[in-house]
mmCIF file of C-alpha atoms (C1' of nucleotides) in Angstrom:
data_model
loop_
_atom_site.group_PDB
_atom_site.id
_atom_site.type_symbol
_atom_site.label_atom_id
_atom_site.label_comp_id
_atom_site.label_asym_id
_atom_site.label_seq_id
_atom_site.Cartn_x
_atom_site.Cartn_y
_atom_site.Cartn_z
ATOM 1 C CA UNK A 1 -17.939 -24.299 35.191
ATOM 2 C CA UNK A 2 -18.782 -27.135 37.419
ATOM 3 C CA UNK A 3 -20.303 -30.099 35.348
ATOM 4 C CA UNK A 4 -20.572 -33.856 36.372
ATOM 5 C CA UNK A 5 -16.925 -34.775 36.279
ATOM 6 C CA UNK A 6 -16.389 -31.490 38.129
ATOM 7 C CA UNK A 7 -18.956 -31.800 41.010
ATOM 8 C CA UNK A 8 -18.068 -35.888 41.056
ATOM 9 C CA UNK A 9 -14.869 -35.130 41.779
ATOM 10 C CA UNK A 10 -16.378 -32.387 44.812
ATOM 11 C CA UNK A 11 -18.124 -35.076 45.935
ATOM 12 C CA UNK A 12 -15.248 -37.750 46.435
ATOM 13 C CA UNK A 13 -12.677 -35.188 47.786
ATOM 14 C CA UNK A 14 -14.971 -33.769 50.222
ATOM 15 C CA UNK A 15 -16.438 -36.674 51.978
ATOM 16 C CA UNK A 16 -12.827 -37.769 52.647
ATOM 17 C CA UNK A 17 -12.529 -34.844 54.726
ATOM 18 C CA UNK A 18 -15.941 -34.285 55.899
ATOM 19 C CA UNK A 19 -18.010 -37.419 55.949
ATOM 20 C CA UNK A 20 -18.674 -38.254 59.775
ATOM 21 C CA UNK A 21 -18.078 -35.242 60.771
ATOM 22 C CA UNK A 22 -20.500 -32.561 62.321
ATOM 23 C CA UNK A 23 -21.585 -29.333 61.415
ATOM 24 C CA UNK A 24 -21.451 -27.090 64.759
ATOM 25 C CA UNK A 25 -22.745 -23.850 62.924
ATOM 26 C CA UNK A 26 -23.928 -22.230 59.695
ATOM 27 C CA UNK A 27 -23.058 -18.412 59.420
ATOM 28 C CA UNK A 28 -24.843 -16.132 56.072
ATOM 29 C CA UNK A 29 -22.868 -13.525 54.914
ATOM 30 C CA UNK A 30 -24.553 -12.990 52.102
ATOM 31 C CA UNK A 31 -28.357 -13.610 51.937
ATOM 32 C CA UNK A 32 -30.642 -15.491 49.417
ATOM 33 C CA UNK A 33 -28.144 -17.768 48.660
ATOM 34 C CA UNK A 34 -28.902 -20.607 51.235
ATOM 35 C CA UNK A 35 -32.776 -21.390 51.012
ATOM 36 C CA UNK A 36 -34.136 -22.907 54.150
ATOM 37 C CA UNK A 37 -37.518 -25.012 53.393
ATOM 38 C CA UNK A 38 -37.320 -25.925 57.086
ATOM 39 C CA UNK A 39 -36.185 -24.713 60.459
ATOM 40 C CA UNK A 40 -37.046 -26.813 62.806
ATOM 41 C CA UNK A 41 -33.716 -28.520 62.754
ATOM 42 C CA UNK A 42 -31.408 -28.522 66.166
ATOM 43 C CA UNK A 43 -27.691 -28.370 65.772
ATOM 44 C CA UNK A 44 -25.322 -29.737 65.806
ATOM 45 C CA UNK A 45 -25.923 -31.707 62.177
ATOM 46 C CA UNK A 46 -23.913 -34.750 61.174
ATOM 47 C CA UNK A 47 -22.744 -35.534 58.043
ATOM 48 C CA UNK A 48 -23.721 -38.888 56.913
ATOM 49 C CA UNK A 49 -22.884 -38.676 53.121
ATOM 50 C CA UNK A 50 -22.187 -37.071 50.201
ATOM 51 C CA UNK A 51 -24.446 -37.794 46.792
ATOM 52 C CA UNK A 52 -24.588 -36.886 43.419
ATOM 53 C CA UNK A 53 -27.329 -35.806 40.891
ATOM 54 C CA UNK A 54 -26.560 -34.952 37.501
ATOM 55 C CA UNK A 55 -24.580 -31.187 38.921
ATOM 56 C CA UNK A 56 -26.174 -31.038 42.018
ATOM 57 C CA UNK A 57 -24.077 -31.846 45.207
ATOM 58 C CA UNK A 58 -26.142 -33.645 47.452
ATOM 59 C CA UNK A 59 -25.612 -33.584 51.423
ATOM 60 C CA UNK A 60 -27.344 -35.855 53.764
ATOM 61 C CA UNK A 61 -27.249 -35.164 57.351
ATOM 62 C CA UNK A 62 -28.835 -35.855 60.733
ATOM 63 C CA UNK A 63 -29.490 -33.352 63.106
ATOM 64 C CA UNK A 64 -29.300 -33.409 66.984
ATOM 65 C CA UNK A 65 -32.765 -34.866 67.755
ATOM 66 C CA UNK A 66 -31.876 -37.692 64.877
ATOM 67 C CA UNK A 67 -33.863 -35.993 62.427
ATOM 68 C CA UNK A 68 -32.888 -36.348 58.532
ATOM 69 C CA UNK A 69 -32.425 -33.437 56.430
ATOM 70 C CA UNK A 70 -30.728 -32.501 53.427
ATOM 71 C CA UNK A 71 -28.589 -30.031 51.582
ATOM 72 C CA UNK A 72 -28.541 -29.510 48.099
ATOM 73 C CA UNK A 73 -25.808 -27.673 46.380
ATOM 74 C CA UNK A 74 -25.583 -26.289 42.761
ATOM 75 C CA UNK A 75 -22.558 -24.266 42.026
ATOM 76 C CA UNK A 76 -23.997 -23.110 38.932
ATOM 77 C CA UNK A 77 -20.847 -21.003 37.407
ATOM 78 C CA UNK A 78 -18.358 -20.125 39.995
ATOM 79 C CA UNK A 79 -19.538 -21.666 43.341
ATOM 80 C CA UNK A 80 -17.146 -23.274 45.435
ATOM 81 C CA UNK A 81 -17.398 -25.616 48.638
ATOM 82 C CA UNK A 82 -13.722 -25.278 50.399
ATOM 83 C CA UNK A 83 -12.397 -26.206 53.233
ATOM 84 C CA UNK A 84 -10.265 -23.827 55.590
ATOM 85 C CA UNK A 85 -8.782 -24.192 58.595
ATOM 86 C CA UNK A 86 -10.214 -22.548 61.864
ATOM 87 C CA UNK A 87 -7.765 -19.423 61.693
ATOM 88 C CA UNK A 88 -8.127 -18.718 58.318
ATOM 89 C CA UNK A 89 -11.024 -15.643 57.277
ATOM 90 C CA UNK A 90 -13.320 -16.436 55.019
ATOM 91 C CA UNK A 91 -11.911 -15.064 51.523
ATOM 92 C CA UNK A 92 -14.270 -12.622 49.047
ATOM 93 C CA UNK A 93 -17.298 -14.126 47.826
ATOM 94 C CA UNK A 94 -18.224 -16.028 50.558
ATOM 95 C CA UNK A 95 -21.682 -16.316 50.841
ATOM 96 C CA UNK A 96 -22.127 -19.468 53.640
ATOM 97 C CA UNK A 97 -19.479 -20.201 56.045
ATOM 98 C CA UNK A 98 -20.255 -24.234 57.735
ATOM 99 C CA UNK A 99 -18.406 -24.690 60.800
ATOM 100 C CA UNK A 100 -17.348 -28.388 60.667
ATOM 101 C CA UNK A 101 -15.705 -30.236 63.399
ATOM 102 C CA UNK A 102 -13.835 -33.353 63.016
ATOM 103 C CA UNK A 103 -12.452 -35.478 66.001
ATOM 104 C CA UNK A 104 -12.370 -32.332 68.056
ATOM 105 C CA UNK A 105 -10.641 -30.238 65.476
ATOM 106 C CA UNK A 106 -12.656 -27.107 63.611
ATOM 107 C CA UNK A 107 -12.491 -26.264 60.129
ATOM 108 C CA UNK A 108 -14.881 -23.793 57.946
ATOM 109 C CA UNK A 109 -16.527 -24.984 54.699
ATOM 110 C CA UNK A 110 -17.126 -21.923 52.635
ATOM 111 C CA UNK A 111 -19.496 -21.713 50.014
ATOM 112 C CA UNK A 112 -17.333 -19.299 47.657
ATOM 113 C CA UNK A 113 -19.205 -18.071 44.199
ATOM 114 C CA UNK A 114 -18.225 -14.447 42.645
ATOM 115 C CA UNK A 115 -20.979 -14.219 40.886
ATOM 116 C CA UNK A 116 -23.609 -15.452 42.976
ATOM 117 C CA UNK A 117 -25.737 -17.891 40.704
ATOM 118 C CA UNK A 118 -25.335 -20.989 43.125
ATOM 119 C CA UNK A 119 -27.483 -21.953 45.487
ATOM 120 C CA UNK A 120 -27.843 -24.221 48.485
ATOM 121 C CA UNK A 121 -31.058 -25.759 49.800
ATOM 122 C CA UNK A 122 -31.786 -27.167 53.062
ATOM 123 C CA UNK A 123 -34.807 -29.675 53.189
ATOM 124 C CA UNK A 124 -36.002 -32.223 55.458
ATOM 125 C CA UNK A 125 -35.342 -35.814 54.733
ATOM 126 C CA UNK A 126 -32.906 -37.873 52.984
ATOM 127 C CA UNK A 127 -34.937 -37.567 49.505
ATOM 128 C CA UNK A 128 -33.773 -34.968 46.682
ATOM 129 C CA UNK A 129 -36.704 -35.432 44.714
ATOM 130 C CA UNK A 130 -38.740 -32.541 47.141
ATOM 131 C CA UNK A 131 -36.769 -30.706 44.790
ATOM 132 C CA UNK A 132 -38.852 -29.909 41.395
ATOM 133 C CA UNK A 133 -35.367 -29.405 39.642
ATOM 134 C CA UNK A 134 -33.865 -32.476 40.686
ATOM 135 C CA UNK A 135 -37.158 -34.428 40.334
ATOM 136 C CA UNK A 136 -37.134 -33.416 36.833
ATOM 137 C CA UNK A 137 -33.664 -34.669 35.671
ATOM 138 C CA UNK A 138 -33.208 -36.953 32.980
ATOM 139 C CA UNK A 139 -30.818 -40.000 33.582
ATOM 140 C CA UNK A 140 -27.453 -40.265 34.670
ATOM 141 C CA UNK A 141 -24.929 -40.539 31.946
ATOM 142 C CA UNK A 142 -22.764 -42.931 33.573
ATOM 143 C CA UNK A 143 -25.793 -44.697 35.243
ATOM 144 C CA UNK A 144 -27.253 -48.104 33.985
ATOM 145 C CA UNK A 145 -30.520 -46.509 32.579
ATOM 146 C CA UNK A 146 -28.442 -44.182 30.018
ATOM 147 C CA UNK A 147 -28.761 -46.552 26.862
ATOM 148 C CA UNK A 148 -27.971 -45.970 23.832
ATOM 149 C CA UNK A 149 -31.640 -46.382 22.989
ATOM 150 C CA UNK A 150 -32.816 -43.851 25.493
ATOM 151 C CA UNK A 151 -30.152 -41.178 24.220
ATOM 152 C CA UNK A 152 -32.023 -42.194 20.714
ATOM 153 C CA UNK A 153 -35.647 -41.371 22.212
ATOM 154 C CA UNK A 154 -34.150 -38.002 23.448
ATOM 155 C CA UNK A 155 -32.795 -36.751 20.106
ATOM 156 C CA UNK A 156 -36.037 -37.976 18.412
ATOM 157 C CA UNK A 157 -38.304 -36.407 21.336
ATOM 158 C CA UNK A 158 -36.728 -32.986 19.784
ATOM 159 C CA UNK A 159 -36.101 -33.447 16.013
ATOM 160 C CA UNK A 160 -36.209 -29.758 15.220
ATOM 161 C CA UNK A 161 -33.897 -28.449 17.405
ATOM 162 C CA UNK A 162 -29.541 -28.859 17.234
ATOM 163 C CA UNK A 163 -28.801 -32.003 18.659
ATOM 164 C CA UNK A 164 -26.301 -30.198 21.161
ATOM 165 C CA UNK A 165 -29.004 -27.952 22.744
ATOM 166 C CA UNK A 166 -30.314 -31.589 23.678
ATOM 167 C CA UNK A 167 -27.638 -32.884 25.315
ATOM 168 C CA UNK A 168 -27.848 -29.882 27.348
ATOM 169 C CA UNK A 169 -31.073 -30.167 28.347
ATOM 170 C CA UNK A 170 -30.919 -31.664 31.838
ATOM 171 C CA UNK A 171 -34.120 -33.337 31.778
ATOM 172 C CA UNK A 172 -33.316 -35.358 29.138
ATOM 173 C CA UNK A 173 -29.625 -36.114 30.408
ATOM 174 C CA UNK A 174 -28.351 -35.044 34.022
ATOM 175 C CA UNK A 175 -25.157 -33.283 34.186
ATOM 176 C CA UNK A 176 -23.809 -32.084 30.866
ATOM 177 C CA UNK A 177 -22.905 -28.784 30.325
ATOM 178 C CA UNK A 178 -20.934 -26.912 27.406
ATOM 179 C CA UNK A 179 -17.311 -28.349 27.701
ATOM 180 C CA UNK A 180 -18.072 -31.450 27.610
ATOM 181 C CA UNK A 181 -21.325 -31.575 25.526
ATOM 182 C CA UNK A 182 -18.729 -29.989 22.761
ATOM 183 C CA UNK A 183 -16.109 -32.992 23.441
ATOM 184 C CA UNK A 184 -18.548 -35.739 23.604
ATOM 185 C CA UNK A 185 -19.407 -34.358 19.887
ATOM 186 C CA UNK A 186 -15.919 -34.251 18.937
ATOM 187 C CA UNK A 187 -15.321 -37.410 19.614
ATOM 188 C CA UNK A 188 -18.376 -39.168 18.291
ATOM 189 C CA UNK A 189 -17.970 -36.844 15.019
ATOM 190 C CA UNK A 190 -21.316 -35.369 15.451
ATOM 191 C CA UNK A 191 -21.762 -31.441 14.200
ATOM 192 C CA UNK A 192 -23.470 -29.835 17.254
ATOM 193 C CA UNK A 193 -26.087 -27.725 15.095
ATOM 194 C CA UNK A 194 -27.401 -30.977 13.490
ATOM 195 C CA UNK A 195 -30.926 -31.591 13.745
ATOM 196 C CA UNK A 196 -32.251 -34.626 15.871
ATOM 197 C CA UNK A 197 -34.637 -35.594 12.585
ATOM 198 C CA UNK A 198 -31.225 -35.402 10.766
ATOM 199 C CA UNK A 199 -29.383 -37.941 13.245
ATOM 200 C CA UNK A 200 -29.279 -41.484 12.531
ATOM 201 C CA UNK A 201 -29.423 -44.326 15.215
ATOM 202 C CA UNK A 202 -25.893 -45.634 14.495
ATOM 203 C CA UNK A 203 -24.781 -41.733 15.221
ATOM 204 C CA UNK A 204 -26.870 -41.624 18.514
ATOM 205 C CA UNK A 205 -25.045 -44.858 19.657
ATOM 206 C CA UNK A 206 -21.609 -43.595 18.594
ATOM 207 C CA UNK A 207 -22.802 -40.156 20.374
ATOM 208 C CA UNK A 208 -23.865 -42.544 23.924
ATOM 209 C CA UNK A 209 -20.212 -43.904 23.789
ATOM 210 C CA UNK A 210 -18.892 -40.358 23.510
ATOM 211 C CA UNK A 211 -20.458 -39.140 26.528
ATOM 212 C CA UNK A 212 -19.709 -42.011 28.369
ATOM 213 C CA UNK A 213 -16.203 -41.627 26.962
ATOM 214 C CA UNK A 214 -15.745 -38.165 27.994
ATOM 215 C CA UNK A 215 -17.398 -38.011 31.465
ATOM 216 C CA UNK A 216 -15.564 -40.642 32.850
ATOM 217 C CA UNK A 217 -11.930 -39.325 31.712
ATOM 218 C CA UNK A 218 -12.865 -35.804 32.797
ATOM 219 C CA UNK A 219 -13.789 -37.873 36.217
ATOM 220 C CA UNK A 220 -10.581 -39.622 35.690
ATOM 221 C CA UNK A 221 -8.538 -36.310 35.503
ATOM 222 C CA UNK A 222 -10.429 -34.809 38.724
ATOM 223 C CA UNK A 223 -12.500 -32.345 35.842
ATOM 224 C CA UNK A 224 -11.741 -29.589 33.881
ATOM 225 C CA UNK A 225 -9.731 -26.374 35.333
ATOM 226 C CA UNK A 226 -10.666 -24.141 32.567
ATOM 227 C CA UNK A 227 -11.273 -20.438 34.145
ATOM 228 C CA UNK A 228 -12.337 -21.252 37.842
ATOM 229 C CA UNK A 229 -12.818 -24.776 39.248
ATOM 230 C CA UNK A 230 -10.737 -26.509 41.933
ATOM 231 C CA UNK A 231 -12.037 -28.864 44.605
ATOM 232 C CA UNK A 232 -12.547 -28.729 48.029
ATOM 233 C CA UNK A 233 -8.731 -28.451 48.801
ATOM 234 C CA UNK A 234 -8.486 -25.856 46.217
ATOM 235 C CA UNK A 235 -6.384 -28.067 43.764
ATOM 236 C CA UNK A 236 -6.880 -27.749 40.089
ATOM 237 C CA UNK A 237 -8.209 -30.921 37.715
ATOM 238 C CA UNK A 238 -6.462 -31.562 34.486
ATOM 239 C CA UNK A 239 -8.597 -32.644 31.598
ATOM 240 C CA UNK A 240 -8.504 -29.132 29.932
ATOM 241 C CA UNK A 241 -4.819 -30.460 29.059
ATOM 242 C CA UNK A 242 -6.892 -33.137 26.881
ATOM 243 C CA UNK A 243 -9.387 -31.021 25.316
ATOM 244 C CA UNK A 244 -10.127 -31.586 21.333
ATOM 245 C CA UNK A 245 -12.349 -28.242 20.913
ATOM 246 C CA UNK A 246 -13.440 -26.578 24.015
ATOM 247 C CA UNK A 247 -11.483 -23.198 24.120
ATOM 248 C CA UNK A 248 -9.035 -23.754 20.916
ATOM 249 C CA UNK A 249 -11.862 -21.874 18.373
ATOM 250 C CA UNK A 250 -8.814 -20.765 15.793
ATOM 251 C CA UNK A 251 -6.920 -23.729 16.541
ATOM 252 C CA UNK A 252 -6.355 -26.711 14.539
ATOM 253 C CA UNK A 253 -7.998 -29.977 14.889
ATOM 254 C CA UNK A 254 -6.175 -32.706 16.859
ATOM 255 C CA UNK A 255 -7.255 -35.171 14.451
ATOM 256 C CA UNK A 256 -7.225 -33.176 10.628
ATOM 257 C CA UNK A 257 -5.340 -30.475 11.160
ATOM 258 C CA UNK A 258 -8.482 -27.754 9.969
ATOM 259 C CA UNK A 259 -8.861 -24.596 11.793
ATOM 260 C CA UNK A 260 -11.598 -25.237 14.624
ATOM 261 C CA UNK A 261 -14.738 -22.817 13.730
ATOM 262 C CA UNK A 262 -17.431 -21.465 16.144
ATOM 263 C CA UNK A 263 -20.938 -20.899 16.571
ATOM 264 C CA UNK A 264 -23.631 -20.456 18.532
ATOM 265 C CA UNK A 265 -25.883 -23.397 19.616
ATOM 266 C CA UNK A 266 -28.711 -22.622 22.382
ATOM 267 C CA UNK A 267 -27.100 -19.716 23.560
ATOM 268 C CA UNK A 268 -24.084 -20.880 24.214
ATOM 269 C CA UNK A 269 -20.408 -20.340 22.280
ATOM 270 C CA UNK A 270 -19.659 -23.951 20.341
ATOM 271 C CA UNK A 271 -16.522 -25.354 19.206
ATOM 272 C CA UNK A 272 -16.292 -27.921 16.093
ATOM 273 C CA UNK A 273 -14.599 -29.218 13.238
ATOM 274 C CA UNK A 274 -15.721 -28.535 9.898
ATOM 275 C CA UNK A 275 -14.386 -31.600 7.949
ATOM 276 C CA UNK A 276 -14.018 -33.954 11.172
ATOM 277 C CA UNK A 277 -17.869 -33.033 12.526
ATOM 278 C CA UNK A 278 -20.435 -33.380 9.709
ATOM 279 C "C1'" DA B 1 -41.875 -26.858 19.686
ATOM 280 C "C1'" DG B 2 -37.961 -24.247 19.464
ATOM 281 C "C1'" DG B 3 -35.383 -20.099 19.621
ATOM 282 C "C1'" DG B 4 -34.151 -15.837 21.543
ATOM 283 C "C1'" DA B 5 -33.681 -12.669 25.170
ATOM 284 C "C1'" DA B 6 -33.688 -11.049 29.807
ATOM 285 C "C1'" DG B 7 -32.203 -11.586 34.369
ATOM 286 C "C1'" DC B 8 -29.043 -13.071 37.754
ATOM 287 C "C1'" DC B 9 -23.595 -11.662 38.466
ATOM 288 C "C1'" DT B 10 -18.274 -10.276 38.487
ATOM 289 C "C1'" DG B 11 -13.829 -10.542 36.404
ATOM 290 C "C1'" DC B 12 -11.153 -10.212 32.628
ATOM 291 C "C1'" DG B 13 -9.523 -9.138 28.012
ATOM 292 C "C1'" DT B 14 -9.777 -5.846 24.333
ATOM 293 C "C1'" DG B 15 -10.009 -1.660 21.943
ATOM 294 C "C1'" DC B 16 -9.957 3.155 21.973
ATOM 295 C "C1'" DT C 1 -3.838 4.663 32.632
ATOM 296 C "C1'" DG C 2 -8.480 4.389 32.412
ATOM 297 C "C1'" DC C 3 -12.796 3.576 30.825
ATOM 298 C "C1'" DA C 4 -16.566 1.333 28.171
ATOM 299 C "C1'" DC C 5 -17.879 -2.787 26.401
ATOM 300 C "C1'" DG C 6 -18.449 -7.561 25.361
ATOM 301 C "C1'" DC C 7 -18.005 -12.053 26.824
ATOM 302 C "C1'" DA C 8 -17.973 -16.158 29.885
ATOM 303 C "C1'" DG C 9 -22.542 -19.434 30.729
ATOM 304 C "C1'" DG C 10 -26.385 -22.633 34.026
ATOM 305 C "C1'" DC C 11 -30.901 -22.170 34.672
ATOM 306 C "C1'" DT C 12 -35.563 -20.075 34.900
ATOM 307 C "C1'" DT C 13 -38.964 -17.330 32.974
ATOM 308 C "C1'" DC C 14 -41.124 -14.905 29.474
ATOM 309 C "C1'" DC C 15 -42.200 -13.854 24.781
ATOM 310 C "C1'" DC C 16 -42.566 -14.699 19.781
#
DNA sequence: AGGGAAGCCTGCGTGC
DNA sequence: TGCACGCAGGCTTCCC
């Protein structure tokens, strides 16, 4: 499951390997799952960077007549962007096959998802915010305008509802999803069903160092290779080795020792402590 | 306002 | 062995 440290780590590993380089052709083998909102682009496109928003991969590129567009990525669940060499077939799954040439060699970039929830949009211009989604984000976590105090106006915006379904809502905070929305709990000893009204500022700062905390260790450890991630060169990350509560429901607590318990929080299966989590 | 469910999807583990 | 079933969950949309 792709989150920020996941997609950050896309980001960096790719645009070694891609960044400067042009994109000769775009084959669909499956349909729906790039969305052009223009075609009046020429090949061949180059690749002038690679951006990130909250989980969404973000592509400039110029095309042949020097025209900007953009391509914007979510992985959603299983999506992958990898990179094969020229004689290698695309493998199942893959939905978008980019053929990328660097300093007269070819390679593919496969967009790889089993089960289909990613997308990948093509827009004019350099500016991700014709996107609605996008536009809509809340801040970046590991961005200057994440303050404690604006992680405080969040949980207060919702007071009724479990303070983790907040930190999961992306237009509140950009790029949290449920592995490390349970850790950044975890760690900041927060219970994930507790109501905003029921959180108390000292918590909510405790809670901003926690996601801080968290995001930039999973970055640190190239993400979290729980079920299906790897990056662009198909290598895993290694965080899950440091995980307090995200898949060890049964298991006992790093820190007390108590059998980890789970619930349900927004739809989604939650891990937590008992005695540690209050 | 918040929760729940449906829909989009396939692979995998489990129980019979 | 094989089959049915539930679960994994990001995000949108719809309904209560």
């Amino acid at each position: 499951m792709p989150e920020l440290p996941e997609v950050e780590t896309i980001r960096t590993s790719l645009a070694a390997l891609v960044a400067g380089a042009s994109i000769m052709s775009i084959e669909r083998l499956f349909p729906g799952i790039l969305i052009e909102k223009s075609e009046t682009y020429v090949l061949p496109f180059r690749i002038e960077k690679l951006r990130r928003r909250g989980k969404y991969l973000l592509i400039d590129l110029t095309d042949h007549n020097q025209n900007p567009f953009i391509l914007i990525v979510h992985l959603r669940m299983t999506g992958k962007l990898l990179l094969h060499d020229a004689d290698v077939p695309p493998p199942a799954h893959t939905h978008v096959r980019f053929a990328v040439g660097t300093s007269g060699k070819t390679a593919y970039l496969d967009y790889v998802d089993v089960r289909r929830f990613g997308r990948i949009w093509l827009f004019p211009g350099h500016d991700e915010h014709v996107h609605p989604t996008i536009r809509a984000l809340g801040p970046e976590p590991l961005g200057e305008w994440f303050t404690p105090e604006r992680l405080w106006q969040s949980i207060k915006r919702h007071p009724n509802q479990a303070v983790k379904a907040t930190l999961l809502t992306q237009t509140e905070i950009a790029g949290l999803g449920n592995i490390y929305a349970d850790e950044a709990l975890f760690l900041a000893g927060l219970r994930p069903t507790r109501k905003g009204k029921h959180v108390r500022k000292y918590e909510a700062v405790r809670l901003h160092q926690a996601i801080r905390d968290v995001l930039a260790l999973g970055i640190g450890h190239r993400g979290t290779s729980f079920r299906d991630y790897v990056n662009s060169l198909g290598q895993q990350g290694s965080f899950q080795q440091l995980l307090h509560v995200y898949g060890r429901s049964g298991q006992p607590c790093h820190t007390c020792g108590q059998t980890l318990e789970t619930t349900r929080v927004a739809g989604r299966t939650t891990r937590y402590c008992r005695h540690c989590q209050r």
